[in-house]
Amino acid sequence: MPKAAARQDARQKLLDAALSVIRTKGYSATSVDELCAAAGVTKGAFFHHFKSKEELGVAAANHWSQVTGALFASAPYHAHADPLARIIGYLEFRKALLQGGVPEFTCLVGTMVQESYETAPAIREACNASISDHAAALEPDIGAAMRDRDLAADWSAASLALHTQAVLQGAFILAKAKGGAGIAADSVDHLIRYLKLLFGPGAVERQS
Amino acid sequence: MPKAAARQDARQKLLDAALSVIRTKGYSATSVDELCAAAGVTKGAFFHHFKSKEELGVAAANHWSQVTGALFASAPYHAHADPLARIIGYLEFRKALLQGGVPEFTCLVGTMVQESYETAPAIREACNASISDHAAALEPDIGAAMRDRDLAADWSAASLALHTQAVLQGAFILAKAKGGAGIAADSVDHLIRYLKLLFGPGAVERQS
DNA sequence: ATATGCGTACCGACTAGTTGGTATGCTGTC
DNA sequence: GACAGCATACCAACTAGTCGGTACGCATAT
């Protein structure tokens, strides 16, 4: 019975379509009709599940958090024993993700927040939560690496975690401007170099 | 005779209005009518000077390059004798610019390229030129600092120059998401710390 | 078993307003 | 009187959102 399975999946199809369409054209330039066409559903279905386009935007940001959250949670870099190795592993993983076309590896919430931070507070907050939560997931490892090496820093683990996200978001903008991923990988390399310098020479190698 | 002065300035007023309106609402969400209202001109004047909205976008990006180019060319950090001190001075200057509301200190071309990189090649290229030219202006100082210190690096002056722009663009996104400049300043601080580590301890202090 | 009742999921034509763009005309300057 | 600079009026296409209606699953009663 495909009927039971088919039910309630217009919402999912719309959210999945939103991820790719909005990353390609931006939030404002994406029309509801276009979203419906990409998802293969009707406008009636759209407004049955979302009371407005803005609500779809919020839901898309949350959906993005879930999808990427699952991706990073199951990534292999968590296996490293040394916390700094896990952080570097995370960044290498981000670099490995820079494959395919620009719309495929760039960030949904980074794109959306640029367009709606002043006009759609609900979207801004959902995007902020997505970025901030993702950064917060890095904090424990950064904190542990600092403690491991008795670092008396004038910066916090939280600020460094957010800085990694700033570099990534900025790398995406340059990739969009230049039309390729190369420059983004270079920027992540600079970030990795920064971390290795911060935590001392040979810091990663002296892991267990 | 205000007439002679008033002539030909609809274009300037439109470009100036574009800088602030597009930075606030984004390119797609900004309508031609809105732009005209903000500039205090009519639609006829708009399409007299620009044959399409996209052409206005390109012109706005070029206008942005000119305005910011003049700002940075006349900035005080060029006075430092040491090239590294000039670079750090540039970043401190960028930090000092993080004043007022978010729309006032964020970057026009970074905002525009996100929305139009796939749909408007002319705008993408104009934004790319703006970012790349600005980065290129930093290259000579970075190269000089590398030579001064006999740095045998596995990265180029060009890639570090672009990395600074990535950090700044990413910092703007975080500022938009969080609704404040604080996080952006933190990220620039991390970047300054990276440069000081890269060029060796006490590198800036041993300038003339 | 089957009839009744009801809620959720979905459809697609419709509307009021907005969009980028055009056609035409007026006004001052060379 | 030609032409640049602008204004006004207008248009077809598109916009987000609405609305009356259908299809179907599920619970309870009979």
CSV table of C-alpha atoms (C1' of nucleotides) in Angstrom, one decimal:
chain,number,residue,atom,x,y,z
A,1,MET,CA,0.0,0.0,0.0
A,2,PRO,CA,1.8,3.1,-1.2
A,3,LYS,CA,-1.0,5.2,0.0
A,4,ALA,CA,-0.1,5.1,3.6
A,5,ALA,CA,3.5,5.9,2.8
A,6,ALA,CA,2.6,8.6,0.3
A,7,ARG,CA,0.5,10.4,2.9
A,8,GLN,CA,2.2,13.2,4.8
A,9,ASP,CA,5.2,13.3,2.5
A,10,ALA,CA,4.4,16.5,0.6
A,11,ARG,CA,5.9,18.3,3.6
A,12,GLN,CA,9.1,16.3,3.4
A,13,LYS,CA,9.3,16.8,-0.4
A,14,LEU,CA,8.8,20.5,0.0
A,15,LEU,CA,11.5,20.7,2.7
A,16,ASP,CA,14.0,18.7,0.6
A,17,ALA,CA,13.2,20.8,-2.5
A,18,ALA,CA,13.7,24.0,-0.4
A,19,LEU,CA,17.2,22.9,0.5
A,20,SER,CA,18.4,22.7,-3.1
A,21,VAL,CA,16.3,25.5,-4.7
A,22,ILE,CA,17.0,28.1,-2.0
A,23,ARG,CA,20.7,27.3,-2.0
A,24,THR,CA,20.7,27.9,-5.8
A,25,LYS,CA,18.6,31.0,-6.2
A,26,GLY,CA,18.3,32.4,-2.7
A,27,TYR,CA,15.3,32.7,-0.5
A,28,SER,CA,13.6,35.8,-1.9
A,29,ALA,CA,14.1,34.8,-5.5
A,30,THR,CA,12.5,31.4,-4.9
A,31,SER,CA,8.8,31.5,-5.4
A,32,VAL,CA,6.2,29.3,-3.8
A,33,ASP,CA,5.1,28.0,-7.2
A,34,GLU,CA,8.7,27.1,-8.0
A,35,LEU,CA,9.1,25.2,-4.8
A,36,CYS,CA,5.9,23.3,-5.4
A,37,ALA,CA,7.0,22.4,-9.0
A,38,ALA,CA,10.4,21.2,-7.7
A,39,ALA,CA,8.8,19.1,-5.0
A,40,GLY,CA,6.1,17.8,-7.3
A,41,VAL,CA,3.2,19.0,-5.2
A,42,THR,CA,0.5,21.5,-5.5
A,43,LYS,CA,0.1,24.9,-4.0
A,44,GLY,CA,-2.7,23.6,-1.9
A,45,ALA,CA,-0.4,21.2,-0.3
A,46,PHE,CA,2.2,23.9,0.4
A,47,PHE,CA,-0.2,26.1,2.3
A,48,HIS,CA,-1.8,23.1,4.0
A,49,HIS,CA,1.6,22.4,5.7
A,50,PHE,CA,3.0,26.0,6.0
A,51,LYS,CA,0.9,29.0,6.7
A,52,SER,CA,3.3,31.3,4.9
A,53,LYS,CA,6.4,31.3,2.8
A,54,GLU,CA,8.2,32.6,5.9
A,55,GLU,CA,7.1,29.6,7.9
A,56,LEU,CA,8.6,27.4,5.2
A,57,GLY,CA,11.8,29.3,5.6
A,58,VAL,CA,11.9,28.6,9.3
A,59,ALA,CA,11.1,24.9,8.8
A,60,ALA,CA,13.7,24.6,6.1
A,61,ALA,CA,16.4,26.0,8.4
A,62,ASN,CA,15.3,23.5,11.1
A,63,HIS,CA,15.3,20.7,8.6
A,64,TRP,CA,18.8,21.8,7.5
A,65,SER,CA,19.9,21.6,11.2
A,66,GLN,CA,18.6,18.1,11.4
A,67,VAL,CA,20.1,16.9,8.1
A,68,THR,CA,23.6,18.4,8.8
A,69,GLY,CA,23.4,17.4,12.4
A,70,ALA,CA,23.0,13.8,11.5
A,71,LEU,CA,25.8,14.0,8.9
A,72,PHE,CA,28.3,15.4,11.3
A,73,ALA,CA,27.3,13.2,14.2
A,74,SER,CA,28.0,10.1,12.2
A,75,ALA,CA,31.3,11.4,10.7
A,76,PRO,CA,34.5,9.5,11.3
A,77,TYR,CA,36.5,12.2,12.9
A,78,HIS,CA,34.9,11.6,16.4
A,79,ALA,CA,37.0,8.5,16.7
A,80,HIS,CA,40.3,10.3,17.4
A,81,ALA,CA,41.4,10.1,20.9
A,82,ASP,CA,43.0,13.5,21.0
A,83,PRO,CA,40.4,16.4,21.1
A,84,LEU,CA,42.6,18.6,18.9
A,85,ALA,CA,42.8,15.7,16.3
A,86,ARG,CA,39.0,15.6,16.4
A,87,ILE,CA,38.8,19.3,15.6
A,88,ILE,CA,41.3,19.1,12.8
A,89,GLY,CA,39.5,16.0,11.6
A,90,TYR,CA,36.3,18.0,11.6
A,91,LEU,CA,37.9,20.6,9.3
A,92,GLU,CA,39.4,18.0,7.0
A,93,PHE,CA,35.9,16.5,6.8
A,94,ARG,CA,34.5,19.9,5.9
A,95,LYS,CA,37.1,20.2,3.2
A,96,ALA,CA,36.2,16.8,1.8
A,97,LEU,CA,32.6,17.9,1.6
A,98,LEU,CA,33.6,20.6,-0.9
A,99,GLN,CA,32.6,18.5,-3.9
A,100,GLY,CA,30.3,19.0,-6.8
A,101,GLY,CA,28.7,22.2,-7.8
A,102,VAL,CA,28.7,25.3,-5.6
A,103,PRO,CA,25.0,25.0,-4.7
A,104,GLU,CA,25.6,21.5,-3.5
A,105,PHE,CA,28.2,22.3,-0.9
A,106,THR,CA,27.2,25.7,0.3
A,107,CYS,CA,25.2,26.4,3.4
A,108,LEU,CA,21.4,26.9,3.4
A,109,VAL,CA,21.2,29.0,6.6
A,110,GLY,CA,24.2,31.2,5.7
A,111,THR,CA,22.4,32.0,2.4
A,112,MET,CA,19.0,32.6,4.0
A,113,VAL,CA,20.2,34.8,6.9
A,114,GLN,CA,21.9,37.2,4.6
A,115,GLU,CA,18.6,38.0,2.9
A,116,SER,CA,16.2,37.9,5.8
A,117,TYR,CA,18.1,39.1,8.9
A,118,GLU,CA,16.4,42.5,8.8
A,119,THR,CA,13.0,41.5,7.4
A,120,ALA,CA,12.2,38.1,8.8
A,121,PRO,CA,13.2,37.8,12.5
A,122,ALA,CA,11.8,34.2,12.7
A,123,ILE,CA,14.1,33.0,9.9
A,124,ARG,CA,17.0,34.9,11.3
A,125,GLU,CA,16.6,33.2,14.6
A,126,ALA,CA,16.3,29.8,13.1
A,127,CYS,CA,19.4,30.3,11.0
A,128,ASN,CA,21.2,31.6,14.1
A,129,ALA,CA,20.2,28.6,16.0
A,130,SER,CA,21.5,26.3,13.3
A,131,ILE,CA,24.9,28.0,13.1
A,132,SER,CA,25.3,28.5,16.8
A,133,ASP,CA,24.3,25.0,17.7
A,134,HIS,CA,26.7,23.6,15.1
A,135,ALA,CA,29.5,25.7,16.6
A,136,ALA,CA,28.5,24.7,20.1
A,137,ALA,CA,29.1,21.1,19.1
A,138,LEU,CA,32.8,21.9,18.6
A,139,GLU,CA,33.2,23.7,21.9
A,140,PRO,CA,33.8,20.7,24.2
A,141,ASP,CA,36.7,19.4,22.0
A,142,ILE,CA,38.2,22.9,21.8
A,143,GLY,CA,37.9,23.3,25.6
A,144,ALA,CA,39.4,19.9,26.2
A,145,ALA,CA,42.3,20.7,23.8
A,146,MET,CA,43.0,23.9,25.7
A,147,ARG,CA,43.0,22.1,29.1
A,148,ASP,CA,45.2,19.3,27.8
A,149,ARG,CA,47.8,21.9,26.8
A,150,ASP,CA,47.3,24.2,29.8
A,151,LEU,CA,46.5,27.0,27.5
A,152,ALA,CA,46.0,30.3,29.2
A,153,ALA,CA,44.3,32.1,26.3
A,154,ASP,CA,42.7,35.5,26.0
A,155,TRP,CA,40.0,33.9,23.8
A,156,SER,CA,37.3,31.4,24.7
A,157,ALA,CA,36.5,28.0,23.2
A,158,ALA,CA,33.1,29.4,22.2
A,159,SER,CA,34.7,32.3,20.2
A,160,LEU,CA,37.1,29.9,18.4
A,161,ALA,CA,34.2,27.6,17.6
A,162,LEU,CA,32.3,30.5,16.1
A,163,HIS,CA,35.4,31.6,14.2
A,164,THR,CA,35.5,28.3,12.4
A,165,GLN,CA,32.0,28.8,11.2
A,166,ALA,CA,32.8,32.4,10.1
A,167,VAL,CA,35.7,31.0,8.0
A,168,LEU,CA,33.5,28.4,6.5
A,169,GLN,CA,30.7,30.8,5.7
A,170,GLY,CA,33.2,33.3,4.2
A,171,ALA,CA,34.8,30.5,2.2
A,172,PHE,CA,31.4,29.8,0.7
A,173,ILE,CA,30.9,33.4,-0.4
A,174,LEU,CA,34.3,33.4,-2.1
A,175,ALA,CA,33.5,30.1,-3.8
A,176,LYS,CA,30.3,31.7,-5.1
A,177,ALA,CA,32.0,34.8,-6.3
A,178,LYS,CA,34.8,32.8,-8.0
A,179,GLY,CA,32.6,30.0,-9.2
A,180,GLY,CA,34.6,27.2,-7.7
A,181,ALA,CA,35.5,25.3,-4.5
A,182,GLY,CA,39.3,25.8,-4.7
A,183,ILE,CA,39.4,29.0,-2.8
A,184,ALA,CA,37.2,27.6,-0.1
A,185,ALA,CA,39.6,24.7,0.5
A,186,ASP,CA,42.5,27.2,0.8
A,187,SER,CA,40.7,29.1,3.4
A,188,VAL,CA,40.0,26.0,5.5
A,189,ASP,CA,43.7,25.2,5.2
A,190,HIS,CA,44.6,28.6,6.7
A,191,LEU,CA,42.2,27.8,9.5
A,192,ILE,CA,43.8,24.4,10.1
A,193,ARG,CA,47.2,26.1,10.1
A,194,TYR,CA,45.9,28.6,12.7
A,195,LEU,CA,44.7,25.9,15.0
A,196,LYS,CA,48.0,24.0,14.8
A,197,LEU,CA,49.9,27.2,15.6
A,198,LEU,CA,47.5,28.1,18.4
A,199,PHE,CA,47.9,24.7,20.1
A,200,GLY,CA,51.6,24.6,19.6
A,201,PRO,CA,53.9,22.9,17.1
A,202,GLY,CA,53.5,19.2,16.7
A,203,ALA,CA,50.3,19.5,18.7
A,204,VAL,CA,48.3,17.1,16.5
A,205,GLU,CA,51.1,14.5,16.2
A,206,ARG,CA,51.6,14.0,19.9
A,207,GLN,CA,48.2,12.4,20.2
A,208,SER,CA,47.7,8.8,21.3
B,1,MET,CA,20.7,77.4,-10.5
B,2,PRO,CA,20.0,74.1,-8.9
B,3,LYS,CA,18.9,72.7,-12.3
B,4,ALA,CA,22.4,72.2,-13.6
B,5,ALA,CA,23.5,70.6,-10.4
B,6,ALA,CA,20.4,68.4,-10.3
B,7,ARG,CA,21.0,67.1,-13.8
B,8,GLN,CA,22.6,63.7,-14.1
B,9,ASP,CA,22.4,63.0,-10.4
B,10,ALA,CA,19.5,60.7,-10.5
B,11,ARG,CA,22.0,58.0,-11.3
B,12,GLN,CA,24.2,58.8,-8.3
B,13,LYS,CA,21.2,59.0,-6.0
B,14,LEU,CA,20.0,55.6,-7.3
B,15,LEU,CA,23.5,54.0,-6.7
B,16,ASP,CA,23.7,55.5,-3.2
B,17,ALA,CA,20.2,54.3,-2.4
B,18,ALA,CA,21.1,50.8,-3.8
B,19,LEU,CA,24.0,50.5,-1.4
B,20,SER,CA,21.9,50.9,1.7
B,21,VAL,CA,18.6,49.3,0.6
B,22,ILE,CA,20.2,46.2,-0.9
B,23,ARG,CA,22.4,45.7,2.1
B,24,THR,CA,19.3,45.8,4.3
B,25,LYS,CA,16.9,43.7,2.3
B,26,GLY,CA,19.0,41.9,-0.2
B,27,TYR,CA,19.1,42.2,-4.0
B,28,SER,CA,16.1,40.1,-4.9
B,29,ALA,CA,13.8,41.5,-2.3
B,30,THR,CA,14.6,45.0,-3.3
B,31,SER,CA,12.2,46.2,-5.9
B,32,VAL,CA,12.9,48.9,-8.5
B,33,ASP,CA,10.0,51.0,-7.2
B,34,GLU,CA,11.5,50.8,-3.7
B,35,LEU,CA,14.9,51.9,-5.0
B,36,CYS,CA,13.3,54.8,-6.8
B,37,ALA,CA,11.4,55.9,-3.7
B,38,ALA,CA,14.6,55.7,-1.6
B,39,ALA,CA,16.5,57.7,-4.1
B,40,GLY,CA,13.7,60.2,-4.6
B,41,VAL,CA,13.5,59.7,-8.3
B,42,THR,CA,10.9,58.2,-10.7
B,43,LYS,CA,10.9,54.9,-12.5
B,44,GLY,CA,11.4,56.7,-15.8
B,45,ALA,CA,14.7,58.0,-14.4
B,46,PHE,CA,15.7,54.5,-13.3
B,47,PHE,CA,15.2,52.9,-16.7
B,48,HIS,CA,16.8,55.9,-18.4
B,49,HIS,CA,20.1,55.2,-16.6
B,50,PHE,CA,19.9,51.4,-16.3
B,51,LYS,CA,18.4,49.2,-18.9
B,52,SER,CA,17.5,46.6,-16.4
B,53,LYS,CA,17.5,45.8,-12.6
B,54,GLU,CA,20.4,43.5,-13.3
B,55,GLU,CA,22.4,46.3,-14.8
B,56,LEU,CA,21.8,48.4,-11.7
B,57,GLY,CA,23.1,45.5,-9.7
B,58,VAL,CA,26.3,45.5,-11.7
B,59,ALA,CA,26.7,49.3,-11.4
B,60,ALA,CA,26.0,49.1,-7.7
B,61,ALA,CA,28.8,46.6,-7.3
B,62,ASN,CA,31.2,48.8,-9.2
B,63,HIS,CA,30.1,51.8,-7.3
B,64,TRP,CA,30.8,49.9,-4.1
B,65,SER,CA,34.3,49.1,-5.3
B,66,GLN,CA,34.9,52.8,-5.9
B,67,VAL,CA,33.5,54.0,-2.6
B,68,THR,CA,35.3,51.4,-0.5
B,69,GLY,CA,38.5,51.7,-2.6
B,70,ALA,CA,38.6,55.4,-1.8
B,71,LEU,CA,38.0,54.7,1.9
B,72,PHE,CA,40.8,52.2,2.3
B,73,ALA,CA,43.2,54.1,0.1
B,74,SER,CA,43.0,57.1,2.4
B,75,ALA,CA,43.0,55.1,5.6
B,76,PRO,CA,45.8,55.8,8.1
B,77,TYR,CA,47.3,52.2,8.3
B,78,HIS,CA,49.4,52.8,5.1
B,79,ALA,CA,51.7,55.0,7.1
B,80,HIS,CA,53.4,52.1,9.0
B,81,ALA,CA,56.9,51.4,7.8
B,82,ASP,CA,56.7,47.6,8.4
B,83,PRO,CA,54.5,45.8,5.9
B,84,LEU,CA,53.1,43.4,8.6
B,85,ALA,CA,52.2,46.4,10.7
B,86,ARG,CA,50.2,47.7,7.7
B,87,ILE,CA,48.4,44.4,7.4
B,88,ILE,CA,47.5,44.3,11.1
B,89,GLY,CA,46.6,48.0,10.8
B,90,TYR,CA,44.3,47.2,8.0
B,91,LEU,CA,42.5,44.6,10.1
B,92,GLU,CA,42.3,46.9,13.1
B,93,PHE,CA,40.8,49.5,10.7
B,94,ARG,CA,38.2,46.9,9.6
B,95,LYS,CA,37.4,46.2,13.2
B,96,ALA,CA,36.9,50.0,13.9
B,97,LEU,CA,34.5,50.1,11.0
B,98,LEU,CA,32.1,47.7,12.8
B,99,GLN,CA,30.0,50.5,14.1
B,100,GLY,CA,26.3,51.3,13.9
B,101,GLY,CA,23.6,48.9,12.7
B,102,VAL,CA,24.4,45.6,10.9
B,103,PRO,CA,23.2,47.0,7.5
B,104,GLU,CA,25.7,49.8,7.8
B,105,PHE,CA,28.9,47.9,8.2
B,106,THR,CA,28.2,44.8,6.1
B,107,CYS,CA,29.4,44.2,2.6
B,108,LEU,CA,27.2,44.9,-0.5
B,109,VAL,CA,28.9,42.6,-2.8
B,110,GLY,CA,29.1,39.7,-0.3
B,111,THR,CA,25.3,40.0,0.1
B,112,MET,CA,24.6,40.3,-3.6
B,113,VAL,CA,26.8,37.5,-4.8
B,114,GLN,CA,25.0,35.0,-2.5
B,115,GLU,CA,21.7,35.7,-4.2
B,116,SER,CA,22.8,36.0,-7.8
B,117,TYR,CA,25.9,33.8,-8.3
B,118,GLU,CA,23.8,31.2,-10.3
B,119,THR,CA,21.2,33.4,-11.9
B,120,ALA,CA,23.0,36.6,-12.8
B,121,PRO,CA,26.6,36.0,-14.1
B,122,ALA,CA,27.2,39.7,-14.7
B,123,ILE,CA,26.5,40.5,-11.1
B,124,ARG,CA,28.6,37.6,-9.9
B,125,GLU,CA,31.5,38.8,-11.9
B,126,ALA,CA,31.2,42.4,-10.7
B,127,CYS,CA,31.1,41.2,-7.1
B,128,ASN,CA,34.0,38.8,-7.7
B,129,ALA,CA,36.0,41.7,-9.1
B,130,SER,CA,35.2,43.9,-6.1
B,131,ILE,CA,36.3,41.2,-3.6
B,132,SER,CA,39.3,40.0,-5.6
B,133,ASP,CA,40.6,43.5,-6.3
B,134,HIS,CA,40.3,44.4,-2.7
B,135,ALA,CA,42.2,41.3,-1.7
B,136,ALA,CA,44.8,42.0,-4.3
B,137,ALA,CA,45.5,45.4,-2.7
B,138,LEU,CA,46.7,43.5,0.4
B,139,GLU,CA,49.0,41.1,-1.5
B,140,PRO,CA,52.1,43.4,-1.9
B,141,ASP,CA,52.3,44.0,1.9
B,142,ILE,CA,51.8,40.3,2.6
B,143,GLY,CA,54.5,39.4,0.1
B,144,ALA,CA,56.8,42.0,1.5
B,145,ALA,CA,56.3,40.7,5.1
B,146,MET,CA,57.0,37.2,3.9
B,147,ARG,CA,60.3,38.3,2.3
B,148,ASP,CA,61.3,40.4,5.2
B,149,ARG,CA,61.1,37.3,7.4
B,150,ASP,CA,62.4,34.8,4.9
B,151,LEU,CA,59.3,32.8,5.2
B,152,ALA,CA,59.3,29.6,3.2
B,153,ALA,CA,55.6,29.0,3.3
B,154,ASP,CA,53.4,26.4,1.6
B,155,TRP,CA,50.8,29.1,1.1
B,156,SER,CA,50.9,32.2,-1.2
B,157,ALA,CA,50.4,35.8,-0.4
B,158,ALA,CA,47.3,35.7,-2.7
B,159,SER,CA,45.7,32.9,-0.8
B,160,LEU,CA,46.3,34.6,2.6
B,161,ALA,CA,44.9,37.9,1.2
B,162,LEU,CA,41.7,36.1,0.1
B,163,HIS,CA,41.5,34.3,3.4
B,164,THR,CA,41.3,37.7,5.2
B,165,GLN,CA,38.3,38.5,3.0
B,166,ALA,CA,36.7,35.1,3.7
B,167,VAL,CA,37.0,35.8,7.4
B,168,LEU,CA,35.5,39.2,7.0
B,169,GLN,CA,32.6,38.0,4.9
B,170,GLY,CA,32.0,35.1,7.3
B,171,ALA,CA,32.1,37.5,10.2
B,172,PHE,CA,29.4,39.6,8.6
B,173,ILE,CA,27.1,36.5,8.2
B,174,LEU,CA,27.6,35.7,11.9
B,175,ALA,CA,26.8,39.3,12.8
B,176,LYS,CA,23.6,39.1,10.8
B,177,ALA,CA,22.6,35.8,12.4
B,178,LYS,CA,23.3,37.1,15.9
B,179,GLY,CA,22.2,40.6,15.3
B,180,GLY,CA,25.3,42.3,16.5
B,181,ALA,CA,28.9,43.2,15.6
B,182,GLY,CA,30.5,41.7,18.7
B,183,ILE,CA,31.0,38.3,17.1
B,184,ALA,CA,32.5,39.8,14.0
B,185,ALA,CA,35.1,41.7,16.0
B,186,ASP,CA,36.0,38.4,17.7
B,187,SER,CA,36.6,36.7,14.4
B,188,VAL,CA,38.8,39.5,13.2
B,189,ASP,CA,40.8,39.2,16.4
B,190,HIS,CA,41.3,35.5,15.7
B,191,LEU,CA,42.5,36.4,12.2
B,192,ILE,CA,45.0,39.0,13.7
B,193,ARG,CA,46.2,36.3,16.1
B,194,TYR,CA,46.8,34.0,13.1
B,195,LEU,CA,48.9,36.5,11.3
B,196,LYS,CA,51.0,37.3,14.3
B,197,LEU,CA,51.6,33.5,14.8
B,198,LEU,CA,52.3,33.0,11.1
B,199,PHE,CA,54.9,35.8,11.0
B,200,GLY,CA,56.5,34.8,14.2
B,201,PRO,CA,56.3,36.0,17.9
B,202,GLY,CA,56.9,39.6,18.4
B,203,ALA,CA,56.7,40.1,14.7
B,204,VAL,CA,54.7,43.3,14.8
B,205,GLU,CA,56.6,44.8,17.6
B,206,ARG,CA,60.0,44.6,15.9
B,207,GLN,CA,58.9,47.1,13.3
B,208,SER,CA,60.7,50.5,13.0
C,1,DA,C1',-19.4,-6.5,8.6
C,2,DT,C1',-21.0,-2.1,7.7
C,3,DA,C1',-22.7,2.4,8.2
C,4,DT,C1',-21.8,6.9,10.1
C,5,DG,C1',-19.0,10.7,11.4
C,6,DC,C1',-15.0,13.3,11.3
C,7,DG,C1',-10.2,14.8,10.8
C,8,DT,C1',-6.2,15.2,8.0
C,9,DA,C1',-4.0,15.5,3.5
C,10,DC,C1',-4.3,17.4,-0.7
C,11,DC,C1',-6.1,19.7,-5.1
C,12,DG,C1',-6.2,23.6,-8.4
C,13,DA,C1',-8.7,27.6,-9.9
C,14,DC,C1',-8.9,32.2,-8.3
C,15,DT,C1',-7.7,37.0,-6.6
C,16,DA,C1',-5.6,41.2,-5.2
C,17,DG,C1',-1.6,43.3,-5.4
C,18,DT,C1',3.3,43.7,-7.0
C,19,DT,C1',6.9,43.0,-10.3
C,20,DG,C1',10.2,44.5,-14.0
C,21,DG,C1',9.8,46.8,-18.0
C,22,DT,C1',7.8,50.1,-21.8
C,23,DA,C1',5.7,53.9,-24.4
C,24,DT,C1',5.2,58.5,-24.7
C,25,DG,C1',5.5,63.2,-23.5
C,26,DC,C1',7.5,67.3,-21.2
C,27,DT,C1',11.4,70.5,-20.1
C,28,DG,C1',15.6,72.8,-20.1
C,29,DT,C1',20.3,73.2,-22.5
C,30,DC,C1',23.4,73.4,-26.4
D,1,DG,C1',15.5,71.9,-33.1
D,2,DA,C1',17.9,68.1,-31.4
D,3,DC,C1',18.9,65.7,-27.6
D,4,DA,C1',19.8,64.4,-22.8
D,5,DG,C1',17.3,64.0,-18.5
D,6,DC,C1',13.5,63.0,-16.5
D,7,DA,C1',8.1,62.3,-15.5
D,8,DT,C1',3.6,59.9,-16.0
D,9,DA,C1',0.8,56.4,-17.4
D,10,DC,C1',0.5,52.0,-18.4
D,11,DC,C1',1.0,46.7,-19.2
D,12,DA,C1',1.6,41.6,-19.0
D,13,DA,C1',3.5,38.4,-16.1
D,14,DC,C1',4.1,36.9,-11.8
D,15,DT,C1',3.5,37.0,-6.6
D,16,DA,C1',1.9,35.1,-2.1
D,17,DG,C1',-2.0,33.6,-0.3
D,18,DT,C1',-7.3,32.0,-0.4
D,19,DC,C1',-11.1,29.0,-0.9
D,20,DG,C1',-14.4,25.5,-2.0
D,21,DG,C1',-14.0,21.1,-2.8
D,22,DT,C1',-12.3,15.9,-3.0
D,23,DA,C1',-9.9,11.6,-1.3
D,24,DC,C1',-9.0,8.7,2.2
D,25,DG,C1',-8.0,6.7,6.8
D,26,DC,C1',-9.8,5.7,11.4
D,27,DA,C1',-12.9,5.3,15.2
D,28,DT,C1',-17.2,4.1,17.2
D,29,DA,C1',-21.8,2.3,16.9
D,30,DT,C1',-24.8,-0.8,15.3
